[in-house]
Amino acid sequence: MNLLATRARARLMELAWTVRARIGQVDERGGGRNTDEGFHISAGAIIAGTIAAGVGAFVANKLGVLK
């Protein structure tokens, strides 16, 4: 079970770093992002949240919490 949690944590960290690398630097001066890019960032956050919830449910199921 510990191996499964470690793998899940590693996969989530890899996903987070991938999303962070795609977003790039935030322009602090303002006006740097357009609406289309905002939609892509939002979609990435929703997908990451869905994956995290799925992994959490999978781990909880394996631990018997959901039964």
PDB file of N, CA and C in Angstrom:
ATOM      1  N   MET A   1       0.820  -1.196   0.000  1.00  0.00           N
ATOM      2  CA  MET A   1       0.000   0.000   0.000  1.00  0.00           C
ATOM      3  C   MET A   1       0.862   1.258   0.000  1.00  0.00           C
ATOM      4  N   ASN A   2       1.971   1.198   0.699  1.00  0.00           N
ATOM      5  CA  ASN A   2       2.852   2.353   0.740  1.00  0.00           C
ATOM      6  C   ASN A   2       3.442   2.634  -0.640  1.00  0.00           C
ATOM      7  N   LEU A   3       3.726   1.579  -1.387  1.00  0.00           N
ATOM      8  CA  LEU A   3       4.257   1.734  -2.740  1.00  0.00           C
ATOM      9  C   LEU A   3       3.235   2.427  -3.636  1.00  0.00           C
ATOM     10  N   LEU A   4       1.969   2.050  -3.492  1.00  0.00           N
ATOM     11  CA  LEU A   4       0.906   2.678  -4.284  1.00  0.00           C
ATOM     12  C   LEU A   4       0.792   4.162  -3.968  1.00  0.00           C
ATOM     13  N   ALA A   5       0.843   4.515  -2.709  1.00  0.00           N
ATOM     14  CA  ALA A   5       0.770   5.925  -2.309  1.00  0.00           C
ATOM     15  C   ALA A   5       1.977   6.696  -2.833  1.00  0.00           C
ATOM     16  N   THR A   6       3.149   6.079  -2.769  1.00  0.00           N
ATOM     17  CA  THR A   6       4.363   6.736  -3.271  1.00  0.00           C
ATOM     18  C   THR A   6       4.277   6.964  -4.771  1.00  0.00           C
ATOM     19  N   ARG A   7       3.792   5.961  -5.490  1.00  0.00           N
ATOM     20  CA  ARG A   7       3.639   6.107  -6.943  1.00  0.00           C
ATOM     21  C   ARG A   7       2.624   7.188  -7.290  1.00  0.00           C
ATOM     22  N   ALA A   8       1.510   7.219  -6.560  1.00  0.00           N
ATOM     23  CA  ALA A   8       0.476   8.222  -6.810  1.00  0.00           C
ATOM     24  C   ALA A   8       1.024   9.619  -6.538  1.00  0.00           C
ATOM     25  N   ARG A   9       1.746   9.770  -5.443  1.00  0.00           N
ATOM     26  CA  ARG A   9       2.341  11.063  -5.098  1.00  0.00           C
ATOM     27  C   ARG A   9       3.345  11.501  -6.161  1.00  0.00           C
ATOM     28  N   ALA A  10       4.166  10.569  -6.632  1.00  0.00           N
ATOM     29  CA  ALA A  10       5.157  10.894  -7.657  1.00  0.00           C
ATOM     30  C   ALA A  10       4.477  11.310  -8.957  1.00  0.00           C
ATOM     31  N   ARG A  11       3.413  10.617  -9.321  1.00  0.00           N
ATOM     32  CA  ARG A  11       2.690  10.950 -10.562  1.00  0.00           C
ATOM     33  C   ARG A  11       2.044  12.326 -10.460  1.00  0.00           C
ATOM     34  N   LEU A  12       1.462  12.637  -9.297  1.00  0.00           N
ATOM     35  CA  LEU A  12       0.846  13.956  -9.111  1.00  0.00           C
ATOM     36  C   LEU A  12       1.891  15.062  -9.150  1.00  0.00           C
ATOM     37  N   MET A  13       3.062  14.813  -8.563  1.00  0.00           N
ATOM     38  CA  MET A  13       4.128  15.822  -8.610  1.00  0.00           C
ATOM     39  C   MET A  13       4.609  16.033 -10.049  1.00  0.00           C
ATOM     40  N   GLU A  14       4.735  14.943 -10.795  1.00  0.00           N
ATOM     41  CA  GLU A  14       5.142  15.048 -12.200  1.00  0.00           C
ATOM     42  C   GLU A  14       4.116  15.859 -12.988  1.00  0.00           C
ATOM     43  N   LEU A  15       2.836  15.598 -12.735  1.00  0.00           N
ATOM     44  CA  LEU A  15       1.772  16.341 -13.404  1.00  0.00           C
ATOM     45  C   LEU A  15       1.820  17.822 -13.035  1.00  0.00           C
ATOM     46  N   ALA A  16       2.029  18.105 -11.766  1.00  0.00           N
ATOM     47  CA  ALA A  16       2.094  19.499 -11.317  1.00  0.00           C
ATOM     48  C   ALA A  16       3.263  20.229 -11.978  1.00  0.00           C
ATOM     49  N   TRP A  17       4.417  19.585 -12.057  1.00  0.00           N
ATOM     50  CA  TRP A  17       5.573  20.225 -12.689  1.00  0.00           C
ATOM     51  C   TRP A  17       5.354  20.422 -14.195  1.00  0.00           C
ATOM     52  N   THR A  18       4.666  19.484 -14.828  1.00  0.00           N
ATOM     53  CA  THR A  18       4.367  19.619 -16.251  1.00  0.00           C
ATOM     54  C   THR A  18       3.453  20.814 -16.493  1.00  0.00           C
ATOM     55  N   VAL A  19       2.411  20.926 -15.678  1.00  0.00           N
ATOM     56  CA  VAL A  19       1.489  22.062 -15.810  1.00  0.00           C
ATOM     57  C   VAL A  19       2.221  23.367 -15.538  1.00  0.00           C
ATOM     58  N   ARG A  20       3.055  23.373 -14.508  1.00  0.00           N
ATOM     59  CA  ARG A  20       3.806  24.596 -14.171  1.00  0.00           C
ATOM     60  C   ARG A  20       4.752  25.004 -15.299  1.00  0.00           C
ATOM     61  N   ALA A  21       5.395  24.027 -15.927  1.00  0.00           N
ATOM     62  CA  ALA A  21       6.313  24.323 -17.027  1.00  0.00           C
ATOM     63  C   ALA A  21       5.559  24.879 -18.234  1.00  0.00           C
ATOM     64  N   ARG A  22       4.353  24.387 -18.470  1.00  0.00           N
ATOM     65  CA  ARG A  22       3.561  24.884 -19.608  1.00  0.00           C
ATOM     66  C   ARG A  22       3.052  26.301 -19.386  1.00  0.00           C
ATOM     67  N   ILE A  23       2.714  26.615 -18.149  1.00  0.00           N
ATOM     68  CA  ILE A  23       2.171  27.947 -17.853  1.00  0.00           C
ATOM     69  C   ILE A  23       3.243  29.012 -18.041  1.00  0.00           C
ATOM     70  N   GLY A  24       4.459  28.722 -17.589  1.00  0.00           N
ATOM     71  CA  GLY A  24       5.540  29.685 -17.716  1.00  0.00           C
ATOM     72  C   GLY A  24       5.440  30.776 -16.672  1.00  0.00           C
ATOM     73  N   GLN A  25       6.189  31.840 -16.874  1.00  0.00           N
ATOM     74  CA  GLN A  25       6.209  32.936 -15.927  1.00  0.00           C
ATOM     75  C   GLN A  25       4.941  33.770 -16.023  1.00  0.00           C
ATOM     76  N   VAL A  26       4.518  34.293 -14.886  1.00  0.00           N
ATOM     77  CA  VAL A  26       3.370  35.183 -14.842  1.00  0.00           C
ATOM     78  C   VAL A  26       3.878  36.610 -14.991  1.00  0.00           C
ATOM     79  N   ASP A  27       3.268  37.359 -15.886  1.00  0.00           N
ATOM     80  CA  ASP A  27       3.653  38.748 -16.107  1.00  0.00           C
ATOM     81  C   ASP A  27       3.039  39.602 -15.006  1.00  0.00           C
ATOM     82  N   GLU A  28       3.862  40.070 -14.081  1.00  0.00           N
ATOM     83  CA  GLU A  28       3.382  40.845 -12.937  1.00  0.00           C
ATOM     84  C   GLU A  28       2.963  42.264 -13.315  1.00  0.00           C
ATOM     85  N   ARG A  29       3.318  42.708 -14.502  1.00  0.00           N
ATOM     86  CA  ARG A  29       2.973  44.071 -14.919  1.00  0.00           C
ATOM     87  C   ARG A  29       1.532  44.175 -15.390  1.00  0.00           C
ATOM     88  N   GLY A  30       0.888  43.045 -15.598  1.00  0.00           N
ATOM     89  CA  GLY A  30      -0.523  43.052 -15.987  1.00  0.00           C
ATOM     90  C   GLY A  30      -0.705  43.007 -17.495  1.00  0.00           C
ATOM     91  N   GLY A  31      -1.848  42.493 -17.906  1.00  0.00           N
ATOM     92  CA  GLY A  31      -2.193  42.459 -19.322  1.00  0.00           C
ATOM     93  C   GLY A  31      -1.427  41.443 -20.139  1.00  0.00           C
ATOM     94  N   GLY A  32      -0.800  40.446 -19.489  1.00  0.00           N
ATOM     95  CA  GLY A  32       0.051  39.510 -20.212  1.00  0.00           C
ATOM     96  C   GLY A  32      -0.663  38.285 -20.755  1.00  0.00           C
ATOM     97  N   ARG A  33      -1.852  38.020 -20.281  1.00  0.00           N
ATOM     98  CA  ARG A  33      -2.528  36.782 -20.693  1.00  0.00           C
ATOM     99  C   ARG A  33      -3.834  37.108 -21.393  1.00  0.00           C
ATOM    100  N   ASN A  34      -4.142  36.354 -22.421  1.00  0.00           N
ATOM    101  CA  ASN A  34      -5.414  36.547 -23.108  1.00  0.00           C
ATOM    102  C   ASN A  34      -6.431  35.524 -22.627  1.00  0.00           C
ATOM    103  N   THR A  35      -7.659  35.665 -23.042  1.00  0.00           N
ATOM    104  CA  THR A  35      -8.743  34.814 -22.567  1.00  0.00           C
ATOM    105  C   THR A  35      -8.539  33.361 -22.970  1.00  0.00           C
ATOM    106  N   ASP A  36      -8.074  33.122 -24.181  1.00  0.00           N
ATOM    107  CA  ASP A  36      -7.881  31.750 -24.656  1.00  0.00           C
ATOM    108  C   ASP A  36      -6.876  31.000 -23.787  1.00  0.00           C
ATOM    109  N   GLU A  37      -5.799  31.665 -23.426  1.00  0.00           N
ATOM    110  CA  GLU A  37      -4.795  31.029 -22.574  1.00  0.00           C
ATOM    111  C   GLU A  37      -5.369  30.766 -21.182  1.00  0.00           C
ATOM    112  N   GLY A  38      -6.211  31.656 -20.710  1.00  0.00           N
ATOM    113  CA  GLY A  38      -6.867  31.452 -19.422  1.00  0.00           C
ATOM    114  C   GLY A  38      -7.748  30.223 -19.431  1.00  0.00           C
ATOM    115  N   PHE A  39      -8.446  30.002 -20.541  1.00  0.00           N
ATOM    116  CA  PHE A  39      -9.277  28.801 -20.659  1.00  0.00           C
ATOM    117  C   PHE A  39      -8.415  27.539 -20.614  1.00  0.00           C
ATOM    118  N   HIS A  40      -7.258  27.571 -21.258  1.00  0.00           N
ATOM    119  CA  HIS A  40      -6.379  26.408 -21.249  1.00  0.00           C
ATOM    120  C   HIS A  40      -5.842  26.133 -19.842  1.00  0.00           C
ATOM    121  N   ILE A  41      -5.484  27.181 -19.127  1.00  0.00           N
ATOM    122  CA  ILE A  41      -4.992  27.027 -17.761  1.00  0.00           C
ATOM    123  C   ILE A  41      -6.097  26.462 -16.870  1.00  0.00           C
ATOM    124  N   SER A  42      -7.302  26.988 -17.025  1.00  0.00           N
ATOM    125  CA  SER A  42      -8.434  26.504 -16.233  1.00  0.00           C
ATOM    126  C   SER A  42      -8.716  25.033 -16.533  1.00  0.00           C
ATOM    127  N   ALA A  43      -8.671  24.666 -17.797  1.00  0.00           N
ATOM    128  CA  ALA A  43      -8.912  23.272 -18.171  1.00  0.00           C
ATOM    129  C   ALA A  43      -7.850  22.361 -17.561  1.00  0.00           C
ATOM    130  N   GLY A  44      -6.608  22.808 -17.564  1.00  0.00           N
ATOM    131  CA  GLY A  44      -5.535  22.017 -16.952  1.00  0.00           C
ATOM    132  C   GLY A  44      -5.756  21.824 -15.461  1.00  0.00           C
ATOM    133  N   ALA A  45      -6.217  22.881 -14.796  1.00  0.00           N
ATOM    134  CA  ALA A  45      -6.490  22.775 -13.356  1.00  0.00           C
ATOM    135  C   ALA A  45      -7.643  21.812 -13.089  1.00  0.00           C
ATOM    136  N   ILE A  46      -8.666  21.855 -13.923  1.00  0.00           N
ATOM    137  CA  ILE A  46      -9.803  20.950 -13.756  1.00  0.00           C
ATOM    138  C   ILE A  46      -9.379  19.507 -13.990  1.00  0.00           C
ATOM    139  N   ILE A  47      -8.574  19.279 -15.024  1.00  0.00           N
ATOM    140  CA  ILE A  47      -8.095  17.927 -15.311  1.00  0.00           C
ATOM    141  C   ILE A  47      -7.217  17.416 -14.169  1.00  0.00           C
ATOM    142  N   ALA A  48      -6.329  18.274 -13.665  1.00  0.00           N
ATOM    143  CA  ALA A  48      -5.463  17.871 -12.552  1.00  0.00           C
ATOM    144  C   ALA A  48      -6.288  17.536 -11.315  1.00  0.00           C
ATOM    145  N   GLY A  49      -7.320  18.326 -11.037  1.00  0.00           N
ATOM    146  CA  GLY A  49      -8.192  18.044  -9.898  1.00  0.00           C
ATOM    147  C   GLY A  49      -8.938  16.737 -10.055  1.00  0.00           C
ATOM    148  N   THR A  50      -9.383  16.469 -11.279  1.00  0.00           N
ATOM    149  CA  THR A  50     -10.089  15.214 -11.553  1.00  0.00           C
ATOM    150  C   THR A  50      -9.166  14.017 -11.350  1.00  0.00           C
ATOM    151  N   ILE A  51      -7.937  14.132 -11.825  1.00  0.00           N
ATOM    152  CA  ILE A  51      -6.969  13.046 -11.654  1.00  0.00           C
ATOM    153  C   ILE A  51      -6.666  12.839 -10.169  1.00  0.00           C
ATOM    154  N   ALA A  52      -6.474  13.935  -9.439  1.00  0.00           N
ATOM    155  CA  ALA A  52      -6.186  13.828  -8.003  1.00  0.00           C
ATOM    156  C   ALA A  52      -7.349  13.172  -7.262  1.00  0.00           C
ATOM    157  N   ALA A  53      -8.581  13.537  -7.608  1.00  0.00           N
ATOM    158  CA  ALA A  53      -9.753  12.933  -6.964  1.00  0.00           C
ATOM    159  C   ALA A  53      -9.848  11.451  -7.306  1.00  0.00           C
ATOM    160  N   GLY A  54      -9.560  11.107  -8.550  1.00  0.00           N
ATOM    161  CA  GLY A  54      -9.597   9.704  -8.958  1.00  0.00           C
ATOM    162  C   GLY A  54      -8.552   8.867  -8.248  1.00  0.00           C
ATOM    163  N   VAL A  55      -7.348   9.398  -8.135  1.00  0.00           N
ATOM    164  CA  VAL A  55      -6.282   8.679  -7.441  1.00  0.00           C
ATOM    165  C   VAL A  55      -6.632   8.530  -5.961  1.00  0.00           C
ATOM    166  N   GLY A  56      -7.181   9.594  -5.377  1.00  0.00           N
ATOM    167  CA  GLY A  56      -7.591   9.524  -3.974  1.00  0.00           C
ATOM    168  C   GLY A  56      -8.670   8.481  -3.747  1.00  0.00           C
ATOM    169  N   ALA A  57      -9.636   8.428  -4.645  1.00  0.00           N
ATOM    170  CA  ALA A  57     -10.706   7.434  -4.528  1.00  0.00           C
ATOM    171  C   ALA A  57     -10.161   6.021  -4.720  1.00  0.00           C
ATOM    172  N   PHE A  58      -9.229   5.866  -5.647  1.00  0.00           N
ATOM    173  CA  PHE A  58      -8.622   4.555  -5.884  1.00  0.00           C
ATOM    174  C   PHE A  58      -7.876   4.068  -4.642  1.00  0.00           C
ATOM    175  N   VAL A  59      -7.080   4.956  -4.058  1.00  0.00           N
ATOM    176  CA  VAL A  59      -6.317   4.599  -2.853  1.00  0.00           C
ATOM    177  C   VAL A  59      -7.267   4.292  -1.703  1.00  0.00           C
ATOM    178  N   ALA A  60      -8.302   5.124  -1.535  1.00  0.00           N
ATOM    179  CA  ALA A  60      -9.279   4.897  -0.465  1.00  0.00           C
ATOM    180  C   ALA A  60      -9.994   3.568  -0.653  1.00  0.00           C
ATOM    181  N   ASN A  61     -10.300   3.231  -1.895  1.00  0.00           N
ATOM    182  CA  ASN A  61     -10.949   1.960  -2.175  1.00  0.00           C
ATOM    183  C   ASN A  61     -10.031   0.794  -1.836  1.00  0.00           C
ATOM    184  N   LYS A  62      -8.747   0.911  -2.188  1.00  0.00           N
ATOM    185  CA  LYS A  62      -7.790  -0.157  -1.892  1.00  0.00           C
ATOM    186  C   LYS A  62      -7.586  -0.314  -0.389  1.00  0.00           C
ATOM    187  N   LEU A  63      -7.685   0.780   0.354  1.00  0.00           N
ATOM    188  CA  LEU A  63      -7.545   0.714   1.806  1.00  0.00           C
ATOM    189  C   LEU A  63      -8.819   0.233   2.487  1.00  0.00           C
ATOM    190  N   GLY A  64      -9.909   0.148   1.728  1.00  0.00           N
ATOM    191  CA  GLY A  64     -11.176  -0.326   2.274  1.00  0.00           C
ATOM    192  C   GLY A  64     -12.006   0.750   2.937  1.00  0.00           C
ATOM    193  N   VAL A  65     -11.665   2.001   2.747  1.00  0.00           N
ATOM    194  CA  VAL A  65     -12.393   3.105   3.378  1.00  0.00           C
ATOM    195  C   VAL A  65     -13.774   3.278   2.766  1.00  0.00           C
ATOM    196  N   LEU A  66     -13.930   2.970   1.486  1.00  0.00           N
ATOM    197  CA  LEU A  66     -15.187   3.201   0.800  1.00  0.00           C
ATOM    198  C   LEU A  66     -16.171   2.036   0.943  1.00  0.00           C
ATOM    199  N   LYS A  67     -15.778   0.980   1.623  1.00  0.00           N
ATOM    200  CA  LYS A  67     -16.641  -0.202   1.745  1.00  0.00           C
ATOM    201  C   LYS A  67     -17.452  -0.158   3.001  1.00  0.00           C
TER     202      LYS A  67
END
